[in-house]
Tab-separated table of C-alpha atoms in Angstrom:
chain	number	residue	atom	x	y	z
I	1	MET	CA	7.122	118.178	94.674
I	2	THR	CA	6.748	116.653	91.117
I	3	MET	CA	7.633	113.492	90.269
I	4	ILE	CA	10.036	114.400	87.714
I	5	THR	CA	12.175	116.696	90.329
I	6	LYS	CA	12.163	113.745	92.914
I	7	SER	CA	13.611	111.849	90.231
I	8	LEU	CA	16.034	114.393	89.415
I	9	GLN	CA	17.115	114.286	93.069
I	10	ILE	CA	17.393	110.821	93.767
I	11	ALA	CA	19.592	110.517	90.768
I	12	ALA	CA	21.752	113.381	91.889
I	13	VAL	CA	22.401	111.561	95.277
I	14	ILE	CA	23.090	108.561	93.668
I	15	ILE	CA	25.672	110.224	91.742
I	16	LEU	CA	27.105	111.702	94.529
I	17	LEU	CA	27.355	108.735	95.971
I	18	SER	CA	29.112	106.833	93.459
I	19	THR	CA	31.847	109.500	92.962
I	20	ALA	CA	32.444	109.399	96.533
I	21	LEU	CA	32.811	106.139	96.730
I	22	LEU	CA	34.912	106.006	93.046
I	23	SER	CA	37.247	108.569	94.918
I	24	GLN	CA	38.336	105.992	97.736
I	25	PRO	CA	42.009	105.676	97.091
I	26	ASP	CA	42.935	102.059	97.878
I	27	GLY	CA	46.169	100.937	98.405
I	28	PHE	CA	48.808	100.047	100.695
I	29	TRP	CA	51.663	102.372	101.645
I	30	GLU	CA	54.926	102.115	103.368
I	31	GLY	CA	57.586	104.302	104.602
I	32	ASN	CA	58.604	106.674	107.635
I	33	ILE	CA	57.584	109.537	109.794
I	34	THR	CA	60.141	111.957	109.981
I	35	ARG	CA	61.192	114.698	113.364
I	36	GLN	CA	64.393	115.996	114.158
I	37	GLY	CA	65.744	113.630	111.638
I	38	LYS	CA	64.597	110.429	113.372
I	39	GLU	CA	62.753	108.151	111.372
I	40	TRP	CA	59.525	105.765	112.162
I	41	ARG	CA	58.688	103.204	110.341
I	42	VAL	CA	54.693	103.139	109.156
I	43	ASN	CA	51.924	101.192	107.215
I	44	VAL	CA	49.266	102.795	105.613
I	45	ASN	CA	46.652	100.336	104.178
I	46	ILE	CA	43.125	101.902	102.851
I	47	GLU	CA	40.927	99.169	101.369
I	48	ASP	CA	36.998	99.508	100.507
I	49	GLY	CA	36.735	102.784	102.432
I	50	ALA	CA	38.332	101.307	105.574
I	51	ALA	CA	41.939	102.457	106.857
I	52	THR	CA	44.195	100.952	109.209
I	53	VAL	CA	47.733	101.808	109.847
I	54	ASP	CA	50.774	99.946	111.397
I	55	PHE	CA	53.056	101.434	113.581
I	56	VAL	CA	55.975	99.122	112.579
I	57	ASP	CA	58.889	100.193	115.015
I	58	LEU	CA	56.313	100.438	117.964
I	59	ASP	CA	55.468	96.768	117.013
I	60	VAL	CA	51.586	97.994	116.681
I	61	ILE	CA	49.620	96.593	113.960
I	62	ASP	CA	46.411	97.093	112.335
I	63	VAL	CA	45.171	100.282	114.081
I	64	ALA	CA	41.749	101.221	112.605
I	65	PHE	CA	41.880	105.039	111.435
I	66	PRO	CA	38.625	107.315	110.388
I	67	LEU	CA	39.188	108.036	106.750
I	68	LEU	CA	38.583	111.440	104.836
I	69	ALA	CA	39.507	111.173	101.145
I	70	ASP	CA	38.575	113.711	98.603
I	71	GLY	CA	40.170	112.773	95.401
I	72	ASN	CA	43.662	112.463	96.093
I	73	LYS	CA	43.854	114.204	99.263
I	74	ILE	CA	43.630	111.735	102.551
I	75	ARG	CA	43.222	112.492	106.103
I	76	LEU	CA	43.546	109.927	108.455
I	77	GLU	CA	42.642	110.940	112.134
I	78	LYS	CA	42.420	108.919	115.307
I	79	PRO	CA	40.906	110.347	118.376
I	80	GLN	CA	42.935	109.684	121.816
I	81	PRO	CA	41.313	109.069	125.098
I	82	ASP	CA	41.758	111.543	128.328
I	83	GLY	CA	41.533	114.791	126.296
I	84	ARG	CA	45.000	114.106	124.187
I	85	PRO	CA	45.121	115.514	120.629
I	86	PRO	CA	44.138	113.500	117.946
I	87	ILE	CA	46.801	111.331	115.688
I	88	ILE	CA	46.615	112.734	112.339
I	89	PHE	CA	47.924	111.752	108.836
I	90	ASP	CA	46.975	114.633	106.320
I	91	GLY	CA	48.554	114.565	102.971
I	92	GLU	CA	48.431	113.564	98.860
I	93	ALA	CA	48.321	110.676	97.164
I	94	VAL	CA	50.298	111.039	93.717
I	95	GLY	CA	51.157	108.509	91.524
I	96	ASP	CA	53.006	105.581	93.704
I	97	THR	CA	53.860	108.249	96.954
I	98	PHE	CA	51.484	109.326	99.789
I	99	ALA	CA	53.184	111.940	101.802
I	100	GLY	CA	52.114	114.892	103.861
I	101	SER	CA	52.118	116.408	107.608
I	102	TRP	CA	51.401	114.239	110.758
I	103	SER	CA	51.260	114.902	114.305
I	104	GLY	CA	50.421	112.692	117.341
I	105	LEU	CA	52.202	112.000	120.913
I	106	GLY	CA	52.949	115.617	121.747
I	107	VAL	CA	55.028	116.498	118.599
I	108	ASP	CA	54.377	117.392	114.580
I	109	GLY	CA	56.281	115.637	111.869
I	110	SER	CA	56.277	114.936	108.072
I	111	PHE	CA	55.245	111.343	106.263
I	112	SER	CA	56.519	110.046	103.073
I	113	LEU	CA	54.995	106.652	101.857
I	114	ILE	CA	55.803	104.762	98.591
I	115	LYS	CA	52.870	102.162	97.245
I	116	ALA	CA	53.947	98.728	97.716
I	117	GLU	CA	52.858	95.197	97.287
I	118	LYS	CA	50.844	94.300	100.688
I	119	LYS	CA	53.098	91.252	102.514
I	120	SER	CA	50.617	88.085	103.125
I	121	ILE	CA	50.357	87.056	106.346
I	122	ALA	CA	51.152	83.177	107.912
I	123	PHE	CA	47.928	82.829	110.068
I	124	ARG	CA	44.341	83.094	109.754
I	125	GLU	CA	41.819	84.476	112.520
I	126	GLU	CA	38.786	83.249	114.128
I	127	GLU	CA	36.113	85.247	115.996
I	128	VAL	CA	35.318	83.041	119.484
I	129	GLU	CA	33.475	83.019	122.535
I	130	PHE	CA	33.533	81.134	125.831
I	131	GLN	CA	32.109	81.471	129.297
I	132	ASN	CA	33.684	81.407	132.859
I	133	GLY	CA	30.537	81.012	134.880
I	134	ASP	CA	27.763	83.790	133.851
I	135	VAL	CA	30.727	86.086	132.100
I	136	ARG	CA	31.181	85.602	128.270
I	137	LEU	CA	34.529	86.253	127.234
I	138	SER	CA	34.648	87.601	123.840
I	139	GLY	CA	37.941	86.956	121.653
I	140	THR	CA	39.951	86.426	118.756
I	141	LEU	CA	42.216	83.274	118.020
I	142	LEU	CA	45.468	83.473	115.758
I	143	LEU	CA	46.060	80.080	114.075
I	144	PRO	CA	49.017	79.560	112.078
I	145	LYS	CA	48.456	78.086	108.166
I	146	GLY	CA	48.252	74.732	107.714
I	147	GLU	CA	47.340	71.896	109.861
I	148	GLY	CA	46.997	71.478	113.333
I	149	LYS	CA	47.476	70.390	116.235
I	150	PHE	CA	49.234	73.325	117.272
I	151	PRO	CA	50.621	74.662	120.353
I	152	ALA	CA	49.048	77.141	121.818
I	153	VAL	CA	48.899	80.507	124.374
I	154	ILE	CA	46.149	82.758	126.009
I	155	ILE	CA	47.249	86.296	126.454
I	156	THR	CA	45.711	87.636	129.586
I	157	HIS	CA	45.494	91.357	130.515
I	158	GLY	CA	47.332	94.286	132.057
I	159	SER	CA	45.469	96.006	134.927
I	160	SER	CA	43.797	98.732	132.306
I	161	PRO	CA	40.090	97.983	130.772
I	162	ASN	CA	41.513	96.687	127.681
I	163	GLU	CA	40.124	94.934	124.868
I	164	ARG	CA	41.469	92.294	122.917
I	165	THR	CA	43.556	94.737	120.123
I	166	THR	CA	46.255	95.421	122.968
I	167	TYR	CA	48.090	91.938	122.431
I	168	ARG	CA	47.695	91.870	118.924
I	169	SER	CA	51.042	92.039	118.107
I	170	TRP	CA	51.996	89.429	120.777
I	171	ALA	CA	49.588	87.288	118.945
I	172	ARG	CA	50.509	88.017	115.870
I	173	HIS	CA	54.255	86.890	116.796
I	174	PHE	CA	53.437	83.929	117.989
I	175	ALA	CA	51.085	83.045	115.268
I	176	ASN	CA	53.588	83.781	112.313
I	177	ASN	CA	55.930	81.209	114.339
I	178	GLY	CA	53.782	78.184	114.347
I	179	ILE	CA	52.028	78.903	117.894
I	180	ALA	CA	48.227	79.899	117.916
I	181	ALA	CA	47.191	82.687	120.221
I	182	LEU	CA	43.923	83.808	122.091
I	183	ILE	CA	43.440	87.368	122.962
I	184	TYR	CA	40.087	88.345	124.241
I	185	ASP	CA	38.033	91.485	125.694
I	186	LYS	CA	38.925	91.942	129.157
I	187	ARG	CA	35.778	91.269	131.545
I	188	GLY	CA	33.542	94.446	131.277
I	189	SER	CA	35.458	95.712	127.976
I	190	GLY	CA	34.456	95.235	124.243
I	191	ARG	CA	32.416	92.917	123.786
I	192	SER	CA	32.905	90.460	126.931
I	193	THR	CA	30.539	90.667	129.826
I	194	SER	CA	30.533	91.711	133.528
I	195	ASN	CA	32.582	94.235	135.719
I	196	THR	CA	36.306	94.635	136.023
I	197	ARG	CA	36.355	96.786	138.799
I	198	ALA	CA	34.599	94.096	140.985
I	199	ALA	CA	36.997	91.290	139.945
I	200	SER	CA	39.897	89.385	142.098
I	201	MET	CA	43.072	88.359	141.001
I	202	GLU	CA	41.522	84.564	141.029
I	203	ASP	CA	38.419	85.964	138.433
I	204	LEU	CA	40.924	87.142	136.274
I	205	ALA	CA	43.049	83.840	136.346
I	206	ASP	CA	39.789	81.819	136.172
I	207	ASP	CA	38.771	84.140	132.641
I	208	ALA	CA	42.118	82.716	131.311
I	209	ILE	CA	41.373	79.366	132.253
I	210	ALA	CA	38.102	79.216	130.680
I	211	GLY	CA	40.391	80.325	127.544
I	212	LEU	CA	42.188	77.555	127.676
I	213	ASN	CA	38.928	75.043	128.376
I	214	TYR	CA	37.827	76.205	125.594
I	215	LEU	CA	40.888	75.575	123.502
I	216	LYS	CA	41.415	72.063	124.426
I	217	THR	CA	38.143	71.233	122.715
I	218	ARG	CA	39.668	71.991	119.462
I	219	GLY	CA	40.995	69.566	117.073
I	220	ASP	CA	43.557	71.841	115.962
I	221	ILE	CA	45.335	72.440	119.222
I	222	ASP	CA	47.557	70.313	121.447
I	223	ALA	CA	45.794	70.176	124.489
I	224	LYS	CA	49.202	69.279	126.278
I	225	LYS	CA	51.231	72.419	124.661
I	226	ILE	CA	48.805	75.365	126.028
I	227	GLY	CA	50.164	78.308	128.381
I	228	VAL	CA	49.529	81.667	129.502
I	229	ALA	CA	51.115	84.695	129.147
I	230	GLY	CA	50.651	88.082	131.169
I	231	HIS	CA	52.387	91.592	130.975
I	232	SER	CA	52.265	93.795	134.281
I	233	GLN	CA	48.949	92.562	135.987
I	234	GLY	CA	48.963	89.858	133.534
I	235	GLY	CA	52.852	88.653	135.747
I	236	TRP	CA	50.304	87.787	138.650
I	237	ILE	CA	47.633	86.373	136.479
I	238	ALA	CA	49.517	83.915	134.557
I	239	PRO	CA	51.102	81.956	137.614
I	240	LEU	CA	48.284	81.930	139.722
I	241	SER	CA	46.292	80.591	136.261
I	242	ALA	CA	48.555	77.574	136.393
I	243	ALA	CA	48.258	77.123	140.155
I	244	ARG	CA	44.520	76.752	139.457
I	245	SER	CA	44.620	74.487	136.539
I	246	LYS	CA	47.123	71.679	135.943
I	247	ASP	CA	46.288	71.994	132.281
I	248	VAL	CA	48.644	74.921	132.212
I	249	ALA	CA	51.897	73.744	130.682
I	250	PHE	CA	53.934	77.111	130.337
I	251	ILE	CA	53.907	80.581	131.316
I	252	ILE	CA	55.186	83.957	130.367
I	253	ALA	CA	55.289	86.879	132.736
I	254	SER	CA	56.690	90.220	131.533
I	255	ALA	CA	57.390	92.839	133.899
I	256	ALA	CA	56.054	90.836	136.886
I	257	ALA	CA	55.922	92.100	140.298
I	258	GLY	CA	56.961	89.708	143.055
I	259	VAL	CA	55.452	92.027	145.478
I	260	THR	CA	51.620	92.849	146.272
I	261	PRO	CA	49.819	95.049	143.734
I	262	ALA	CA	49.464	97.600	146.925
I	263	GLU	CA	53.561	97.569	147.311
I	264	GLN	CA	53.867	97.753	143.291
I	265	SER	CA	51.505	100.193	143.319
I	266	ILE	CA	53.437	102.793	145.876
I	267	TYR	CA	56.667	102.214	144.410
I	268	HIS	CA	55.298	103.210	140.857
I	269	ARG	CA	53.981	106.088	141.999
I	270	ALA	CA	57.073	107.319	143.534
I	271	GLY	CA	59.042	106.552	140.761
I	272	VAL	CA	56.421	108.773	138.488
I	273	MET	CA	56.475	111.565	140.661
I	274	ARG	CA	60.437	111.534	140.931
I	275	SER	CA	60.647	111.616	137.173
I	276	GLN	CA	58.097	114.690	137.406
I	277	GLY	CA	60.614	116.783	140.057
I	278	MET	CA	58.959	115.971	143.204
I	279	THR	CA	61.118	116.578	146.239
I	280	GLU	CA	61.703	113.086	148.044
I	281	ALA	CA	60.179	114.686	151.077
I	282	GLU	CA	57.305	115.557	149.034
I	283	ILE	CA	57.382	111.867	147.606
I	284	GLU	CA	57.615	110.592	151.550
I	285	LYS	CA	54.182	112.554	152.217
I	286	ALA	CA	52.293	110.963	149.492
I	287	THR	CA	53.839	107.542	150.140
I	288	LYS	CA	52.824	107.671	154.118
I	289	LEU	CA	49.279	109.148	152.850
I	290	ARG	CA	48.910	106.350	150.199
I	291	GLU	CA	49.815	103.793	152.892
I	292	LYS	CA	47.310	104.988	155.305
I	293	LEU	CA	44.612	104.603	152.632
I	294	TYR	CA	45.867	100.981	151.854
I	295	ASP	CA	45.751	100.354	155.606
I	296	LEU	CA	42.160	101.307	155.752
I	297	ASN	CA	41.283	99.206	152.816
I	298	ARG	CA	42.887	96.258	154.722
I	299	LYS	CA	40.775	96.872	157.333
I	300	ILE	CA	37.324	96.932	155.489
I	301	LEU	CA	38.820	93.480	153.650
I	302	LYS	CA	39.201	92.073	157.097
I	303	ASN	CA	35.961	93.621	158.048
I	304	ASP	CA	37.697	95.258	160.993
I	305	GLY	CA	35.371	97.418	163.287
I	306	ARG	CA	37.944	99.944	163.451
I	307	TYR	CA	37.731	100.802	160.012
I	308	GLN	CA	34.890	103.532	160.085
I	309	GLN	CA	36.860	105.630	162.531
I	310	MET	CA	39.956	105.257	160.211
I	311	ARG	CA	37.876	106.482	157.240
I	312	SER	CA	36.937	109.316	158.908
I	313	GLU	CA	40.312	109.995	159.466
I	314	VAL	CA	41.835	109.012	156.180
I	315	SER	CA	39.155	111.274	154.371
I	316	GLN	CA	39.874	114.280	156.571
I	317	GLU	CA	43.624	114.031	155.942
I	318	LEU	CA	43.221	113.660	152.015
I	319	ILE	CA	41.089	116.889	151.869
I	320	ALA	CA	43.738	118.841	153.869
I	321	ASN	CA	46.225	117.711	151.403
I	322	SER	CA	44.191	117.970	148.267
I	323	ASN	CA	46.014	121.661	147.477
I	324	GLU	CA	49.540	120.661	148.004
I	325	ARG	CA	51.715	120.706	144.773
I	326	TRP	CA	52.482	117.079	145.366
I	327	PHE	CA	48.987	115.821	145.570
I	328	GLY	CA	48.006	116.150	141.816
I	329	PRO	CA	51.242	113.777	140.758
I	330	ALA	CA	50.485	111.733	143.608
I	331	GLU	CA	47.335	110.669	142.243
I	332	LEU	CA	45.523	110.348	145.357
I	333	PRO	CA	41.331	110.502	145.439
I	334	PRO	CA	40.589	114.186	146.814
I	335	GLN	CA	37.956	112.324	148.591
I	336	LEU	CA	36.559	109.107	149.580
I	337	ALA	CA	33.756	107.654	147.432
I	338	GLY	CA	30.284	107.070	149.405
I	339	ASP	CA	29.998	103.105	148.769
I	340	LEU	CA	32.736	101.041	150.054
I	341	PRO	CA	35.171	99.078	147.021
I	342	PRO	CA	33.961	95.847	145.978
I	343	LEU	CA	35.752	92.797	147.829
I	344	GLY	CA	37.097	91.586	145.116
I	345	ALA	CA	38.737	94.752	143.824
I	346	LEU	CA	40.141	94.709	147.996
I	347	ARG	CA	41.268	91.142	147.443
I	348	LEU	CA	43.180	91.877	144.268
I	349	LEU	CA	45.060	94.887	145.956
I	350	PHE	CA	46.579	92.802	148.566
I	351	PHE	CA	47.384	89.470	146.397
I	352	ASP	CA	50.210	87.904	147.568
I	353	PRO	CA	52.467	86.477	144.620
I	354	VAL	CA	55.199	84.595	146.571
I	355	PRO	CA	53.025	81.324	147.715
I	356	ILE	CA	52.148	80.628	144.020
I	357	TRP	CA	56.046	81.311	142.743
I	358	GLU	CA	57.029	78.877	145.434
I	359	LYS	CA	54.603	76.228	144.161
I	360	LEU	CA	55.029	76.420	140.527
I	361	LYS	CA	56.777	73.794	138.777
I	362	ILE	CA	56.351	74.475	135.166
I	363	PRO	CA	58.396	76.149	132.379
I	364	ALA	CA	58.503	79.935	133.184
I	365	PHE	CA	59.713	82.781	131.320
I	366	VAL	CA	60.391	85.645	133.372
I	367	ALA	CA	61.077	88.989	131.420
I	368	TRP	CA	61.676	92.878	132.551
I	369	GLY	CA	62.741	95.945	131.421
I	370	GLY	CA	65.862	97.406	133.341
I	371	GLN	CA	64.409	100.961	133.020
I	372	ASP	CA	61.109	100.298	134.527
I	373	ILE	CA	59.462	102.652	137.100
I	374	VAL	CA	56.404	100.752	137.477
I	375	VAL	CA	57.401	97.373	138.905
I	376	PRO	CA	60.798	96.935	141.862
I	377	VAL	CA	62.565	94.961	138.762
I	378	ALA	CA	65.472	93.850	141.093
I	379	LYS	CA	63.309	93.030	144.177
I	380	SER	CA	60.995	90.873	142.445
I	381	ARG	CA	64.074	89.080	140.519
I	382	ARG	CA	65.120	88.065	143.437
I	383	ILE	CA	62.002	87.289	145.286
I	384	ILE	CA	60.652	85.233	142.096
I	385	GLU	CA	64.117	83.575	142.387
I	386	GLN	CA	63.874	82.665	145.713
I	387	ALA	CA	60.512	81.462	145.480
I	388	GLN	CA	61.127	78.975	142.120
I	389	SER	CA	64.279	78.049	144.285
I	390	LYS	CA	62.197	76.871	146.993
I	391	ALA	CA	59.822	74.866	144.599
I	392	ARG	CA	62.617	73.200	142.792
I	393	ASN	CA	61.703	74.633	139.361
I	394	LYS	CA	64.583	73.774	136.804
I	395	HIS	CA	62.652	75.179	134.023
I	396	LEU	CA	62.699	78.753	134.981
I	397	THR	CA	64.063	81.408	132.371
I	398	ILE	CA	64.776	85.019	133.616
I	399	LYS	CA	66.037	87.849	131.284
I	400	VAL	CA	66.498	91.620	132.251
I	401	PHE	CA	66.740	93.710	129.304
I	402	PRO	CA	68.796	96.661	130.263
I	403	ASN	CA	67.635	99.469	127.780
I	404	ALA	CA	63.911	98.809	127.862
I	405	ASP	CA	60.796	100.394	129.902
I	406	HIS	CA	57.885	98.797	131.542
I	407	SER	CA	56.101	98.805	128.373
I	408	ASN	CA	58.988	96.902	126.571
I	409	ASN	CA	60.025	100.199	124.825
I	410	ILE	CA	63.166	101.232	124.162
I	411	VAL	CA	64.827	104.277	126.627
I	412	PRO	CA	66.797	106.715	124.573
I	413	ALA	CA	70.240	107.288	125.602
I	414	ASN	CA	71.189	110.530	127.118
I	415	GLY	CA	67.675	111.792	127.623
I	416	GLU	CA	67.496	112.531	123.664
I	417	TRP	CA	64.174	112.737	121.827
I	418	ASP	CA	63.181	109.782	119.599
I	419	PHE	CA	60.082	107.940	118.691
I	420	PRO	CA	59.224	105.248	120.997
I	421	ARG	CA	60.335	102.190	119.702
I	422	VAL	CA	59.863	98.417	120.739
I	423	ASN	CA	62.641	95.949	122.445
I	424	THR	CA	62.302	93.584	119.403
I	425	ASP	CA	65.082	91.319	121.303
I	426	MET	CA	62.022	90.621	124.095
I	427	ASP	CA	59.638	89.249	121.380
I	428	ARG	CA	62.342	87.312	119.551
I	429	THR	CA	63.629	85.715	122.553
I	430	MET	CA	59.978	85.182	123.973
I	431	VAL	CA	59.006	83.141	121.012
I	432	GLU	CA	62.112	81.410	120.475
I	433	TRP	CA	61.703	80.332	124.477
I	434	THR	CA	57.869	79.159	123.617
I	435	ARG	CA	59.076	77.306	120.585
I	436	LYS	CA	61.449	75.522	122.280
I	437	THR	CA	59.457	74.877	125.102
I	438	THR	CA	56.848	73.395	123.186
I	439	GLY	CA	58.947	71.340	120.960
I	440	HIS	CA	57.850	73.484	117.831
I	441	ILE	CA	61.338	73.919	116.119
């Protein structure tokens, strides 16, 4: 290869790269996805070759999407976990309009967006790290604009191995209303170390407390007005963190179960099986087998010598029922793993929240969706109210939002199809309560 030929090839590559960079369609568009006459608000932001999407009605913000652009043709495609089809925007940007076809959530539709001025945000962000013993937790602190000292809330996690982005929308609501919010990758997820599977409820509460201890070192945070918020599993963690640290000033517990995770799991799975058309007899069979599995786990936790015999019996029963119609929806293991569950996971399974609620005396905001099939709402409310009465806590606020589900999304009336939509009343009420509780009004 001659030097001239090589130089021409390099020049061609540079021209191609320059053309590709110039064709990146930077801009901010807002509008709707449409299907069956239903509209779903969405924003798309493309900047420096990177794309993010806001699903406004779902209150899911700043979702990163891989971007493929060719001239005015733009394709955003977000892979989904568990083998689900990707979410795809496939369209053209012509003038101020970006429109085309959309698919996601198992349905197809169209979208039409108009270029607009991107709204400024009322907060700033910092990447932070803090330690709980040997565990390094990586997070993002959202701070209101202006001078502190700000009240603050640490947002802990549900049961999934979530990263900080799961609770970014919650954090934005707080930060936009003058309250700092710390979100972080759950231990074993994202850039945080350790292992979620082996963690006990106490470990997870101590992670939140480690975040609180970090916030106390900052001059822009009011150390006497730091609370802990949590959803689902976080509804156990938030009050537990207050029991383990006198520095927790208030708690927020969304979709909190007043029963053990084991009992909540049985209730949840029965509700899911019912929604999938399983008969009550099939649900009862699955429930009894799950109860046996949990009884085995309880014996392992207590180091009861009888667990080995019972383990063999439960294993045989799982195998014997693995081909039954109800077995898949029951989400039972077809066979037991060779090793025993970690002790931390077993302790978490049988964590009893009642003694914690019986001693909690700080301001507490507890909320449920009335259509929740994951948590026994009526029973949990009764248990928590009774426990708080025993504690003589005069600072308890309870809310039930009748049309919301476990994820705080609105359940459509009469079973009609609709896009998922967040219950905005919950977010507004939660933030207003926090502002009032911290005196930040």
